[in-house]
Amino acid sequence: MKLKIDLSVRFILVRYMIFIVLGGVVGKLFPPQEEIFFIYLCIMGISSVFINIPVPFNERIYGFIAAFMFGFWLSLLFPQSMDPIKFFWLFGGLFLLVLSIFVLFLAGRWLDYDIGKQSLKSWNERNYFPQRARDLERIIDCLRRKETTSIGVEAEWGEGKSFLMEGLRERLSHEGYTLITIDVMAIRLDNFPEYLIHELDATLFRQGRLSFHSRALKHVLKASKLDVLFLLWGNMETRYAKLFDAFREELLTLNQQIILVYEDIDRIDDVKGIKNILYLSEKLTEQQSRWTNSSIKVIYQYNATHMRMLGFDRVYLEKYIQNRISLTRISLLNLIQAIQASDFSNKKILSKDDIFRLPPYLYVGRRAFLRKEQEWMECHFLDRFTIRRAKSFLQAVIFRVENLPFELSETERSLVVAFSFIEYFMPNVYDRINIHPLYRGFDIFDEHGRRYTMVDVQNEKIEDLLNPEHYPVNFELYIAWRLLGLDGISAFQRIDYSEVSE
């Protein structure tokens, strides 16, 4: 019976022979007096590699090194003179060199990491929103389920998704998880596949393993972009799929949980690029149920509203994102109170009265003429109050109050707060009232272009023109008009807390 040798085995044997021949050629290129020195340099190199890359997981790599050294030694079998004294001098010099480098390395590490090292605050110490701590637990519970392959973290920009991932990295780093964060805004999307393979290859290397397929895979990915070379490769899709599966197998043999985190994939505004990210990540996470202690999982961060605007509705996302977790919304009152207590603890910026004078509360001790004003406000401002905007809003109030050359009265201070709120949470209204005269800046229009003043709307009770579903700009103008007290009722009196229902 004829023994058939697998093609991959024959290819490896050919590689061994090439390294043996290469070692012999290099050995003959060196003059006799330099051969021994080169041998010791090779021994040093192998030792340094051995320290960082364990042998049991990289037998082939060390096999190729051994083949090269075997070929080099074969070239020394020819009669040559060798001086023993010179040999021992070289050996002693190399030993002292290695010892000195080792001592310098330890000293440098001690200076860098031990002297003056400051303890860092943990994520829990830096987090002042209990809602985000609960969100973190939800994500971790989902990740720990074996069947989970992908999670979509849905929240507005500035809601703290990146900060949440910091907590996730801190919590899971001690449990054998490896988090790889990819900022899609910082890379060229046409090079995304090569970049992703590079990051995963670096993960392999940090764990002491060298990939046999990453280089070929990156080469195929680059070649597939060139129409001229496409025909030379034959069935490119088949070659790519085999290499990709082999590379994924190498990752899964790490016996680790690898988590890819994509930051704000919707910010690139590139539909094709987002689809490539979703497709490639799905291929990475499939067919891994047979692995007990290894997995590759993906976390996508995005703004669900913006994803829908790009054409990615919920039905489409269900194909690629297994679990979707929306971050808990934080009310304006909780946002401001928490930020003031942590970031501005030495300053008293807004009191509870100040906060309840702002939308979506607008409690100023009077009844609005809109029957659904409270309901409309709560829906319209639902996605406006983010952590980032709230911080910017408070910083603007502090700057304006502290840098005015005169002391503000309570009414003037409330106007500063109101204008700052309009600037950061209703920017379209802020731009408009800065362009038009104040008495025309709050005029609204119907679908036919007819102009109405706020007084006309109030007197004629034209509520339909203020419906935020059809006239969002009109509704915001009305809210700003009331917020500034232009409806003729003082907006700066004390709050009647019997009306407040937070």
Short mmCIF file of C-alpha atoms in Angstrom, two decimals:
data_model
loop_
_atom_site.label_atom_id
_atom_site.label_comp_id
_atom_site.label_asym_id
_atom_site.label_seq_id
_atom_site.Cartn_x
_atom_site.Cartn_y
_atom_site.Cartn_z
CA MET A 1 0.00 0.00 0.00
CA LYS A 2 1.40 3.31 -1.08
CA LEU A 3 1.88 5.77 1.77
CA LYS A 4 0.40 9.16 0.96
CA ILE A 5 1.97 12.09 2.72
CA ASP A 6 -0.28 15.05 3.39
CA LEU A 7 0.57 18.14 1.33
CA SER A 8 1.00 20.33 4.42
CA VAL A 9 3.46 17.81 5.96
CA ARG A 10 5.50 17.72 2.77
CA PHE A 11 5.52 21.51 2.69
CA ILE A 12 6.88 21.62 6.27
CA LEU A 13 9.60 19.08 5.39
CA VAL A 14 10.64 21.22 2.44
CA ARG A 15 10.88 24.21 4.79
CA TYR A 16 13.14 22.24 7.14
CA MET A 17 15.43 21.35 4.24
CA ILE A 18 15.53 25.00 3.13
CA PHE A 19 16.59 26.11 6.63
CA ILE A 20 19.28 23.42 6.79
CA VAL A 21 20.72 24.52 3.44
CA LEU A 22 20.46 28.18 4.49
CA GLY A 23 22.37 27.46 7.72
CA GLY A 24 25.12 25.71 5.78
CA VAL A 25 25.44 28.58 3.31
CA VAL A 26 25.67 31.15 6.12
CA GLY A 27 28.30 29.01 7.86
CA LYS A 28 30.52 28.96 4.80
CA LEU A 29 30.19 32.72 4.30
CA PHE A 30 31.85 33.48 7.65
CA PRO A 31 35.63 33.50 7.93
CA PRO A 32 36.99 30.77 10.28
CA GLN A 33 37.87 33.22 13.06
CA GLU A 34 34.30 34.56 13.23
CA GLU A 35 32.32 31.32 13.15
CA ILE A 36 32.43 30.62 16.88
CA PHE A 37 31.38 34.20 17.70
CA PHE A 38 28.41 33.87 15.37
CA ILE A 39 27.44 30.59 17.05
CA TYR A 40 27.30 32.28 20.45
CA LEU A 41 25.29 35.13 19.06
CA CYS A 42 22.78 32.58 17.76
CA ILE A 43 22.69 30.89 21.17
CA MET A 44 21.99 34.26 22.81
CA GLY A 45 19.24 34.97 20.31
CA ILE A 46 17.64 31.57 20.86
CA SER A 47 17.82 32.06 24.63
CA SER A 48 16.16 35.47 24.45
CA VAL A 49 13.41 34.08 22.24
CA PHE A 50 12.99 31.12 24.60
CA ILE A 51 12.40 33.48 27.54
CA ASN A 52 9.46 35.15 25.80
CA ILE A 53 8.09 32.35 23.65
CA PRO A 54 7.53 28.98 25.38
CA VAL A 55 8.67 25.94 23.43
CA PRO A 56 5.60 23.67 23.93
CA PHE A 57 3.35 25.97 21.92
CA ASN A 58 5.85 26.78 19.16
CA GLU A 59 7.53 23.52 18.20
CA ARG A 60 7.72 24.42 14.53
CA ILE A 61 9.46 27.72 15.14
CA TYR A 62 12.13 26.11 17.27
CA GLY A 63 12.35 23.28 14.77
CA PHE A 64 13.24 25.74 12.04
CA ILE A 65 15.83 27.39 14.28
CA ALA A 66 17.31 24.00 15.08
CA ALA A 67 17.41 23.11 11.38
CA PHE A 68 19.28 26.34 10.63
CA MET A 69 21.81 25.67 13.41
CA PHE A 70 22.20 22.05 12.24
CA GLY A 71 23.05 23.24 8.75
CA PHE A 72 25.49 25.75 10.21
CA TRP A 73 27.25 23.01 12.25
CA LEU A 74 27.43 20.79 9.18
CA SER A 75 29.45 23.51 7.47
CA LEU A 76 31.98 23.29 10.35
CA LEU A 77 32.70 19.61 9.82
CA PHE A 78 35.32 20.51 7.27
CA PRO A 79 38.89 20.65 8.67
CA GLN A 80 39.50 24.04 10.25
CA SER A 81 41.78 25.23 12.99
CA MET A 82 40.26 26.48 16.23
CA ASP A 83 42.13 28.24 19.06
CA PRO A 84 40.82 27.07 22.53
CA ILE A 85 42.07 30.21 24.30
CA LYS A 86 40.18 32.40 21.89
CA PHE A 87 37.10 30.23 22.43
CA PHE A 88 37.13 30.69 26.22
CA TRP A 89 37.75 34.44 25.95
CA LEU A 90 34.73 34.79 23.68
CA PHE A 91 32.61 32.64 25.97
CA GLY A 92 33.55 34.67 29.05
CA GLY A 93 32.93 37.97 27.29
CA LEU A 94 29.50 36.90 26.12
CA PHE A 95 28.63 35.67 29.62
CA LEU A 96 29.53 39.04 31.16
CA LEU A 97 27.60 40.85 28.42
CA VAL A 98 24.46 38.80 29.04
CA LEU A 99 24.79 39.26 32.81
CA SER A 100 25.20 43.03 32.51
CA ILE A 101 22.20 43.34 30.20
CA PHE A 102 20.11 41.30 32.63
CA VAL A 103 21.13 43.50 35.59
CA LEU A 104 20.43 46.68 33.61
CA PHE A 105 17.02 45.36 32.63
CA LEU A 106 16.09 44.63 36.25
CA ALA A 107 17.34 48.05 37.36
CA GLY A 108 15.40 49.83 34.64
CA ARG A 109 12.24 47.93 35.45
CA TRP A 110 12.60 48.78 39.14
CA LEU A 111 13.13 52.47 38.35
CA ASP A 112 10.18 52.60 35.95
CA TYR A 113 7.61 50.70 37.95
CA ASP A 114 8.56 50.67 41.60
CA ILE A 115 10.01 54.09 42.45
CA GLY A 116 7.35 56.77 42.72
CA LYS A 117 4.62 54.46 41.50
CA GLN A 118 1.23 55.94 42.36
CA SER A 119 -1.78 53.81 43.06
CA LEU A 120 -4.53 54.30 40.51
CA LYS A 121 -8.17 54.67 41.43
CA SER A 122 -10.29 51.68 40.59
CA TRP A 123 -13.20 51.98 38.18
CA ASN A 124 -15.70 51.80 41.03
CA GLU A 125 -13.98 54.73 42.74
CA ARG A 126 -14.10 56.81 39.56
CA ASN A 127 -17.67 55.90 38.70
CA TYR A 128 -20.32 58.04 40.39
CA PHE A 129 -23.39 56.72 38.58
CA PRO A 130 -24.92 53.59 40.17
CA GLN A 131 -26.84 53.10 36.92
CA ARG A 132 -23.56 52.46 35.07
CA ALA A 133 -22.44 49.93 37.70
CA ARG A 134 -25.66 48.00 37.08
CA ASP A 135 -25.14 48.27 33.31
CA LEU A 136 -21.65 46.81 33.74
CA GLU A 137 -23.04 43.84 35.64
CA ARG A 138 -25.58 43.21 32.87
CA ILE A 139 -22.83 43.15 30.23
CA ILE A 140 -20.58 40.86 32.30
CA ASP A 141 -23.43 38.44 32.99
CA CYS A 142 -24.16 38.29 29.28
CA LEU A 143 -20.50 37.73 28.35
CA ARG A 144 -20.15 34.86 30.81
CA ARG A 145 -22.85 32.88 29.05
CA LYS A 146 -21.27 30.34 26.74
CA GLU A 147 -23.79 30.91 23.95
CA THR A 148 -23.10 34.66 23.77
CA THR A 149 -21.05 35.63 20.72
CA SER A 150 -21.83 39.33 20.24
CA ILE A 151 -23.28 42.23 22.23
CA GLY A 152 -24.46 45.62 21.03
CA VAL A 153 -24.11 48.39 23.63
CA GLU A 154 -26.63 51.02 22.57
CA ALA A 155 -26.43 54.56 23.92
CA GLU A 156 -26.16 58.14 22.77
CA TRP A 157 -22.74 59.65 22.13
CA GLY A 158 -21.36 60.94 25.39
CA GLU A 159 -23.31 58.53 27.61
CA GLY A 160 -20.15 56.84 28.94
CA LYS A 161 -19.81 53.74 26.74
CA SER A 162 -16.01 54.02 26.60
CA PHE A 163 -15.83 54.53 30.35
CA LEU A 164 -17.99 51.46 30.79
CA MET A 165 -15.52 49.43 28.70
CA GLU A 166 -12.73 50.56 31.07
CA GLY A 167 -14.66 48.99 33.91
CA LEU A 168 -15.19 45.86 31.85
CA ARG A 169 -11.46 45.56 31.13
CA GLU A 170 -10.63 46.04 34.82
CA ARG A 171 -13.13 43.43 35.98
CA LEU A 172 -12.33 40.75 33.41
CA SER A 173 -8.55 41.15 33.17
CA HIS A 174 -8.18 38.98 36.30
CA GLU A 175 -10.43 36.24 34.95
CA GLY A 176 -8.46 35.20 31.88
CA TYR A 177 -10.21 37.53 29.43
CA THR A 178 -8.33 39.49 26.78
CA LEU A 179 -9.95 42.73 25.57
CA ILE A 180 -8.89 44.23 22.24
CA THR A 181 -10.27 47.74 21.68
CA ILE A 182 -10.50 48.94 18.08
CA ASP A 183 -11.17 52.61 17.37
CA VAL A 184 -12.68 52.51 13.88
CA MET A 185 -12.24 56.28 13.55
CA ALA A 186 -8.45 55.90 13.78
CA ILE A 187 -7.98 53.42 10.91
CA ARG A 188 -8.60 53.34 7.18
CA LEU A 189 -11.57 51.09 6.57
CA ASP A 190 -10.14 49.70 3.34
CA ASN A 191 -7.28 48.33 5.48
CA PHE A 192 -9.55 47.14 8.29
CA PRO A 193 -9.18 43.36 7.68
CA GLU A 194 -5.37 43.56 7.76
CA TYR A 195 -5.52 45.77 10.85
CA LEU A 196 -7.81 43.31 12.64
CA ILE A 197 -5.56 40.34 11.80
CA HIS A 198 -2.55 42.36 13.01
CA GLU A 199 -4.19 43.07 16.38
CA LEU A 200 -5.18 39.43 16.85
CA ASP A 201 -1.71 38.30 15.79
CA ALA A 202 -0.23 40.61 18.43
CA THR A 203 -2.48 38.93 21.01
CA LEU A 204 -1.05 35.57 20.02
CA PHE A 205 2.49 36.88 20.33
CA ARG A 206 1.87 38.37 23.78
CA GLN A 207 0.76 34.93 24.90
CA GLY A 208 4.01 33.43 23.63
CA ARG A 209 2.78 32.00 20.33
CA LEU A 210 3.72 32.72 16.74
CA SER A 211 1.06 32.39 14.06
CA PHE A 212 1.79 30.36 10.92
CA HIS A 213 -1.17 31.82 9.03
CA SER A 214 -1.42 35.52 9.88
CA ARG A 215 1.24 36.63 7.40
CA ALA A 216 -0.23 34.60 4.55
CA LEU A 217 -3.72 35.78 5.49
CA LYS A 218 -2.70 39.45 5.42
CA HIS A 219 -0.95 38.86 2.09
CA VAL A 220 -4.11 37.32 0.60
CA LEU A 221 -6.22 40.22 1.91
CA LYS A 222 -3.89 42.74 0.28
CA ALA A 223 -3.69 40.77 -2.96
CA SER A 224 -7.47 40.51 -3.22
CA LYS A 225 -7.64 44.30 -3.69
CA LEU A 226 -5.57 44.12 -6.89
CA ASP A 227 -7.55 43.00 -9.91
CA VAL A 228 -4.35 42.14 -11.80
CA LEU A 229 -3.27 39.60 -9.21
CA PHE A 230 -6.72 38.19 -8.53
CA LEU A 231 -6.54 35.69 -11.39
CA LEU A 232 -3.10 34.49 -10.31
CA TRP A 233 -4.47 33.33 -6.97
CA GLY A 234 -7.23 31.21 -8.48
CA ASN A 235 -10.14 30.68 -6.13
CA MET A 236 -9.42 33.56 -3.77
CA GLU A 237 -12.50 33.04 -1.60
CA THR A 238 -11.61 29.40 -0.88
CA ARG A 239 -7.99 30.27 -0.04
CA TYR A 240 -9.09 33.14 2.17
CA ALA A 241 -11.66 31.00 4.02
CA LYS A 242 -9.15 28.22 4.75
CA LEU A 243 -6.51 30.62 6.02
CA PHE A 244 -9.05 32.51 8.09
CA ASP A 245 -10.35 29.31 9.72
CA ALA A 246 -6.81 28.16 10.47
CA PHE A 247 -5.95 31.51 12.03
CA ARG A 248 -9.10 31.41 14.16
CA GLU A 249 -8.12 27.93 15.35
CA GLU A 250 -4.79 29.32 16.51
CA LEU A 251 -6.60 31.96 18.54
CA LEU A 252 -8.93 29.44 20.13
CA THR A 253 -6.02 27.22 21.21
CA LEU A 254 -4.98 29.99 23.63
CA ASN A 255 -7.59 28.76 26.13
CA GLN A 256 -8.64 32.36 26.72
CA GLN A 257 -11.76 34.44 26.27
CA ILE A 258 -10.97 37.07 23.61
CA ILE A 259 -13.30 40.07 23.41
CA LEU A 260 -13.17 42.52 20.51
CA VAL A 261 -14.57 45.95 21.38
CA TYR A 262 -15.49 48.29 18.52
CA GLU A 263 -15.89 51.90 19.67
CA ASP A 264 -18.77 53.84 18.08
CA ILE A 265 -18.92 52.00 14.75
CA ASP A 266 -21.70 54.32 13.58
CA ARG A 267 -19.49 57.44 13.69
CA ILE A 268 -17.68 56.56 10.47
CA ASP A 269 -20.82 57.16 8.34
CA ASP A 270 -19.59 54.46 5.96
CA VAL A 271 -22.30 51.87 5.36
CA LYS A 272 -20.02 49.54 3.40
CA GLY A 273 -17.29 49.80 6.03
CA ILE A 274 -19.73 48.98 8.86
CA LYS A 275 -21.04 45.97 6.93
CA ASN A 276 -17.47 44.69 6.47
CA ILE A 277 -16.85 45.02 10.22
CA LEU A 278 -20.06 43.14 11.04
CA TYR A 279 -19.40 40.40 8.49
CA LEU A 280 -15.76 39.78 9.39
CA SER A 281 -16.49 39.79 13.13
CA GLU A 282 -19.32 37.33 12.64
CA LYS A 283 -16.93 34.94 10.87
CA LEU A 284 -14.53 35.20 13.80
CA THR A 285 -17.18 34.20 16.35
CA GLU A 286 -18.82 31.29 14.56
CA GLN A 287 -18.17 27.54 15.02
CA GLN A 288 -16.55 27.70 18.45
CA SER A 289 -19.02 25.67 20.50
CA ARG A 290 -16.65 22.68 20.66
CA TRP A 291 -14.09 24.73 22.61
CA THR A 292 -14.56 24.52 26.38
CA ASN A 293 -12.36 27.31 27.73
CA SER A 294 -11.86 29.44 24.62
CA SER A 295 -14.08 31.85 22.77
CA ILE A 296 -14.00 34.97 20.63
CA LYS A 297 -16.74 37.49 21.38
CA VAL A 298 -17.51 40.93 20.03
CA ILE A 299 -18.91 44.08 21.63
CA TYR A 300 -20.20 46.84 19.35
CA GLN A 301 -20.75 50.35 20.68
CA TYR A 302 -23.14 52.52 18.70
CA ASN A 303 -25.96 55.03 18.77
CA ALA A 304 -29.07 53.07 17.81
CA THR A 305 -30.80 56.16 16.42
CA HIS A 306 -27.87 57.03 14.18
CA MET A 307 -27.56 53.41 13.02
CA ARG A 308 -31.18 53.54 11.86
CA MET A 309 -30.44 56.75 9.97
CA LEU A 310 -27.59 54.91 8.19
CA GLY A 311 -30.02 52.15 7.16
CA PHE A 312 -29.24 49.56 9.84
CA ASP A 313 -32.63 48.82 11.34
CA ARG A 314 -33.25 46.38 14.16
CA VAL A 315 -34.07 43.52 11.79
CA TYR A 316 -30.73 43.89 9.98
CA LEU A 317 -28.70 44.16 13.20
CA GLU A 318 -30.28 40.96 14.52
CA LYS A 319 -28.36 39.03 11.85
CA TYR A 320 -25.00 40.03 13.33
CA ILE A 321 -25.60 41.19 16.91
CA GLN A 322 -26.93 38.50 19.18
CA ASN A 323 -27.65 40.58 22.28
CA ARG A 324 -28.43 44.30 22.46
CA ILE A 325 -28.09 46.15 25.77
CA SER A 326 -29.30 49.73 26.11
CA LEU A 327 -27.57 51.75 28.81
CA THR A 328 -29.80 53.01 31.59
CA ARG A 329 -30.94 56.56 31.01
CA ILE A 330 -29.97 59.02 33.72
CA SER A 331 -32.28 61.93 34.51
CA LEU A 332 -31.05 65.51 34.34
CA LEU A 333 -31.42 65.86 38.11
CA ASN A 334 -29.26 62.79 38.83
CA LEU A 335 -26.71 63.78 36.16
CA ILE A 336 -26.14 67.27 37.50
CA GLN A 337 -26.13 66.29 41.15
CA ALA A 338 -23.65 63.45 40.61
CA ILE A 339 -21.30 65.50 38.39
CA GLN A 340 -21.35 68.43 40.82
CA ALA A 341 -20.59 66.17 43.77
CA SER A 342 -17.61 64.51 42.05
CA ASP A 343 -16.08 67.01 39.59
CA PHE A 344 -17.12 70.33 41.16
CA SER A 345 -17.36 69.46 44.83
CA ASN A 346 -15.79 72.77 45.83
CA LYS A 347 -18.38 74.80 43.91
CA LYS A 348 -22.10 75.14 44.45
CA ILE A 349 -23.34 75.59 40.88
CA LEU A 350 -26.98 74.55 40.60
CA SER A 351 -29.39 73.98 43.44
CA LYS A 352 -32.41 71.72 43.22
CA ASP A 353 -34.56 74.78 42.52
CA ASP A 354 -32.33 75.69 39.56
CA ILE A 355 -32.54 72.18 38.10
CA PHE A 356 -36.32 71.94 38.39
CA ARG A 357 -36.70 75.21 36.48
CA LEU A 358 -35.14 73.49 33.44
CA PRO A 359 -36.75 71.09 30.95
CA PRO A 360 -38.08 68.45 31.12
CA TYR A 361 -39.39 69.67 34.50
CA LEU A 362 -40.06 73.36 33.95
CA TYR A 363 -41.82 73.63 37.32
CA VAL A 364 -42.26 77.35 37.82
CA GLY A 365 -45.46 77.42 39.87
CA ARG A 366 -47.84 77.87 36.95
CA ARG A 367 -49.83 75.82 34.50
CA ALA A 368 -48.85 75.61 30.85
CA PHE A 369 -51.42 76.22 28.16
CA LEU A 370 -50.36 73.03 26.35
CA ARG A 371 -52.26 70.05 27.67
CA LYS A 372 -49.48 67.60 26.72
CA GLU A 373 -46.53 69.85 27.48
CA GLN A 374 -45.04 67.61 30.17
CA GLU A 375 -45.51 64.46 28.11
CA TRP A 376 -44.06 66.09 25.00
CA MET A 377 -41.07 67.43 26.94
CA GLU A 378 -40.22 64.06 28.46
CA CYS A 379 -40.28 62.38 25.03
CA HIS A 380 -38.49 65.17 23.18
CA PHE A 381 -35.62 65.51 25.65
CA LEU A 382 -35.29 61.78 26.24
CA ASP A 383 -31.95 61.44 24.40
CA ARG A 384 -30.56 64.92 25.08
CA PHE A 385 -29.14 64.48 28.56
CA THR A 386 -25.77 62.78 28.22
CA ILE A 387 -22.89 62.81 30.69
CA ARG A 388 -20.64 64.73 28.30
CA ARG A 389 -23.20 67.45 27.58
CA ALA A 390 -24.08 67.83 31.24
CA LYS A 391 -20.40 68.37 32.13
CA SER A 392 -19.99 70.92 29.34
CA PHE A 393 -23.14 72.70 30.45
CA LEU A 394 -21.94 72.99 34.06
CA GLN A 395 -18.48 74.15 32.96
CA ALA A 396 -20.08 76.87 30.81
CA VAL A 397 -22.24 78.09 33.72
CA ILE A 398 -19.20 78.24 36.03
CA PHE A 399 -17.12 80.13 33.47
CA ARG A 400 -19.81 82.71 32.76
CA VAL A 401 -20.77 83.32 36.37
CA GLU A 402 -17.19 83.58 37.63
CA ASN A 403 -15.82 85.73 34.81
CA LEU A 404 -18.41 88.49 34.76
CA PRO A 405 -17.02 91.75 36.16
CA PHE A 406 -20.07 92.34 38.40
CA GLU A 407 -22.13 90.45 40.94
CA LEU A 408 -25.20 88.74 39.47
CA SER A 409 -28.62 88.99 41.02
CA GLU A 410 -30.67 85.79 41.39
CA THR A 411 -32.71 86.63 38.30
CA GLU A 412 -29.63 87.40 36.21
CA ARG A 413 -27.94 84.22 37.35
CA SER A 414 -31.03 82.19 36.38
CA LEU A 415 -30.93 83.78 32.91
CA VAL A 416 -27.29 82.69 32.52
CA VAL A 417 -28.28 79.15 33.47
CA ALA A 418 -31.20 79.21 31.04
CA PHE A 419 -29.11 80.48 28.09
CA SER A 420 -26.40 77.91 28.86
CA PHE A 421 -29.01 75.16 28.89
CA ILE A 422 -30.34 76.29 25.52
CA GLU A 423 -26.81 76.37 24.09
CA TYR A 424 -25.93 72.78 25.02
CA PHE A 425 -29.27 71.00 24.91
CA MET A 426 -31.12 73.02 22.24
CA PRO A 427 -28.31 74.19 19.90
CA ASN A 428 -30.65 74.92 16.96
CA VAL A 429 -32.65 77.37 19.08
CA TYR A 430 -29.46 78.93 20.44
CA ASP A 431 -28.16 79.59 16.92
CA ARG A 432 -31.46 81.06 15.80
CA ILE A 433 -31.93 83.50 18.68
CA ASN A 434 -28.34 84.67 18.16
CA ILE A 435 -28.99 85.43 14.48
CA HIS A 436 -32.44 87.05 14.63
CA PRO A 437 -33.59 89.93 16.81
CA LEU A 438 -35.04 88.74 20.08
CA TYR A 439 -38.58 89.78 19.20
CA ARG A 440 -38.36 87.72 15.95
CA GLY A 441 -36.18 84.89 17.16
CA PHE A 442 -39.13 82.99 18.65
CA ASP A 443 -41.51 83.22 15.71
CA ILE A 444 -42.69 79.88 14.34
CA PHE A 445 -44.04 78.73 10.96
CA ASP A 446 -46.60 76.24 9.78
CA GLU A 447 -46.17 73.84 6.88
CA HIS A 448 -47.31 76.53 4.44
CA GLY A 449 -44.72 79.03 5.65
CA ARG A 450 -47.16 81.25 7.55
CA ARG A 451 -45.52 83.09 10.46
CA TYR A 452 -46.89 83.06 14.01
CA THR A 453 -45.62 84.82 17.08
CA MET A 454 -45.62 83.02 20.41
CA VAL A 455 -48.26 85.44 21.68
CA ASP A 456 -50.50 84.47 18.74
CA VAL A 457 -49.99 80.80 19.45
CA GLN A 458 -50.78 81.28 23.13
CA ASN A 459 -53.85 83.46 22.60
CA GLU A 460 -55.30 81.31 19.80
CA LYS A 461 -54.28 78.07 21.55
CA ILE A 462 -52.78 76.62 18.37
CA GLU A 463 -51.33 73.48 19.94
CA ASP A 464 -50.83 71.53 16.70
CA LEU A 465 -48.04 73.88 15.58
CA LEU A 466 -46.07 72.95 18.69
CA ASN A 467 -46.36 69.16 18.39
CA PRO A 468 -42.72 67.95 18.53
CA GLU A 469 -43.46 64.98 16.27
CA HIS A 470 -44.32 67.30 13.38
CA TYR A 471 -42.74 70.62 14.39
CA PRO A 472 -39.72 69.86 16.64
CA VAL A 473 -38.13 73.27 16.04
CA ASN A 474 -41.37 75.07 16.92
CA PHE A 475 -41.66 73.06 20.12
CA GLU A 476 -38.10 73.84 21.16
CA LEU A 477 -38.67 77.55 20.49
CA TYR A 478 -41.74 77.43 22.69
CA ILE A 479 -39.84 75.69 25.50
CA ALA A 480 -37.00 78.25 25.28
CA TRP A 481 -39.57 81.08 25.27
CA ARG A 482 -41.04 79.77 28.51
CA LEU A 483 -37.63 78.92 29.97
CA LEU A 484 -36.56 82.56 29.63
CA GLY A 485 -39.79 83.82 31.19
CA LEU A 486 -40.94 85.58 28.00
CA ASP A 487 -44.51 84.33 28.45
CA GLY A 488 -45.09 87.10 30.96
CA ILE A 489 -44.88 84.90 34.03
CA SER A 490 -41.81 85.03 36.22
CA ALA A 491 -39.70 81.94 35.63
CA PHE A 492 -37.51 82.60 38.63
CA GLN A 493 -39.82 82.19 41.60
CA ARG A 494 -39.36 79.37 44.08
CA ILE A 495 -40.41 75.88 43.09
CA ASP A 496 -43.65 74.41 44.42
CA TYR A 497 -42.40 70.87 45.17
CA SER A 498 -45.95 69.57 45.46
CA GLU A 499 -45.95 69.61 41.65
CA VAL A 500 -42.66 67.75 41.29
CA SER A 501 -42.78 64.06 40.42
CA GLU A 502 -39.21 62.99 39.57
#
